[in-house]
Amino acid sequence: MEPIKLGLLHSRIRLEEKMLVQAIKQRDDVELVMLNTSHLVLDLASLPQVDVVLDREISQSRALHVLNALEQDGVKTVNSYAAARVGGDKVLTSKRLHNAGIPTPKVKIAFTRESALKAVEEMGYPVVLKPVDGSWGRLIAKIESRTAAEAILEHKSQLSSYYHEIFYLQEYVEKPDRDIRAFVIKDETICAAYRTSDHWLTNASLGSKTFNCPITPELNDLCVRATQAVGGEAIAVDLMETQDGFTVHEVNCAMEFKTSLQAVDIDIPKLLIDHCVKAAKQMRMGDQK
Amino acid sequence: MANCPECGTALEIGDDVMAHEIIECNACSVELEVVATNPAQVELAPEEEEDWGE
């Protein structure tokens, strides 16, 4: 069989991408094709010839365009355009989780400052305001009073992007000083890590510390269901622990794992590449039938 | 040998550094992108954009 051509969609080479490249180089059945969106020009009539693409692009807009185009030409993508579209949008994600019956914080969406303020007052304080398409804990506000709500909503509405006037309001969940990041590939939660911080936000990008979190059947089941709910196959699921059990507050398609690797004894990059290659081979077999 | 475009410090860039890898200047902590290897060339890394994330 010809080597699988694996495209690594990216614009930055971080530690994670280096580890993925190393994992690819360990295999003799894979040819690495670097797809750097900072230099890539997509000729829609002649797209890069690859069997499978692993999305490691940090720009969600760029990733969506490339994934969509490649899928239309029969390229296997991990994750798919549809999953990346849902995972990159907190409104779509929350609705999918809710409809799948997965415990997730209550969410209200408003489109004007006035209606957002009304929603905040109805939800009660504190409440969390997030950008619809943000990441890494940016521009997330814990609103604890009407005065703060008025100020933050006004500031948000003055920002240049229209997206800041879509107000995603999330119930504030009381939790320990940690949350959980779990990694799902296909239908298995391969590992998970607690992320601890003195700050109420526990994003790794904000400097939280990690330690291993055992995978219980309940945790595995919930994370796999969350992955399926967004149509993903390689997903990082973020959960909080409440008095009533786990609640899923986020899913991440282009999963970041470097800080979690300090806590878990699982070779995440290798398993990600293994999955991509297996999926590409299955697709080839299907084409030959 | 490449120098930091921000502070001018000579950068130590290892053999295992890849093109488009992000490194940090030890002197001024600015993020740099290795735009070429052999010989190494660096530029200031792009500013974080609103749609960046995972």
Coordinates of C-alpha atoms in Angstrom, one line a residue, chain A residues 12-13 18 36 39 58-61 135-136 138 161 164 181 252-256, chain B residues 16-23 31 33 45-54:
Chain A
R12 CA 2.2 27.7 14.3
I13 CA 4.6 25.0 15.3
K18 CA 6.5 19.0 17.1
N36 CA 0.8 25.9 6.8
H39 CA 1.6 30.3 3.2
I58 CA -5.2 27.9 15.8
S59 CA -7.2 30.2 13.6
Q60 CA -10.7 28.7 13.6
S61 CA -11.8 30.7 10.5
S135 CA -10.8 30.4 23.6
W136 CA -8.0 30.3 26.1
R138 CA -10.0 35.3 26.9
S161 CA -16.5 42.7 16.1
H164 CA -19.2 40.7 20.8
R181 CA -9.7 18.0 30.8
N252 CA -12.2 21.5 22.0
C253 CA -11.6 20.2 18.5
A254 CA -7.9 21.1 18.0
M255 CA -7.1 19.8 21.4
E256 CA -4.1 21.2 23.3
Chain B
D16 CA 15.9 20.4 16.2
V17 CA 14.0 23.6 15.7
M18 CA 11.5 23.5 12.9
A19 CA 10.5 26.1 10.4
H20 CA 7.6 28.1 11.7
E21 CA 8.2 27.0 15.3
I22 CA 7.5 29.6 17.9
I23 CA 10.4 30.4 20.3
E31 CA 7.6 35.5 20.9
E33 CA 8.7 32.7 14.7
A45 CA 5.6 36.1 15.9
P46 CA 2.1 37.3 14.7
E47 CA -0.1 39.0 17.3
E48 CA -2.8 36.8 18.8
E49 CA -6.0 37.0 16.7
E50 CA -9.5 37.0 18.0
D51 CA -10.4 33.6 16.5
W52 CA -7.4 31.8 17.8
G53 CA -8.0 28.9 20.1
E54 CA -8.4 25.2 20.2

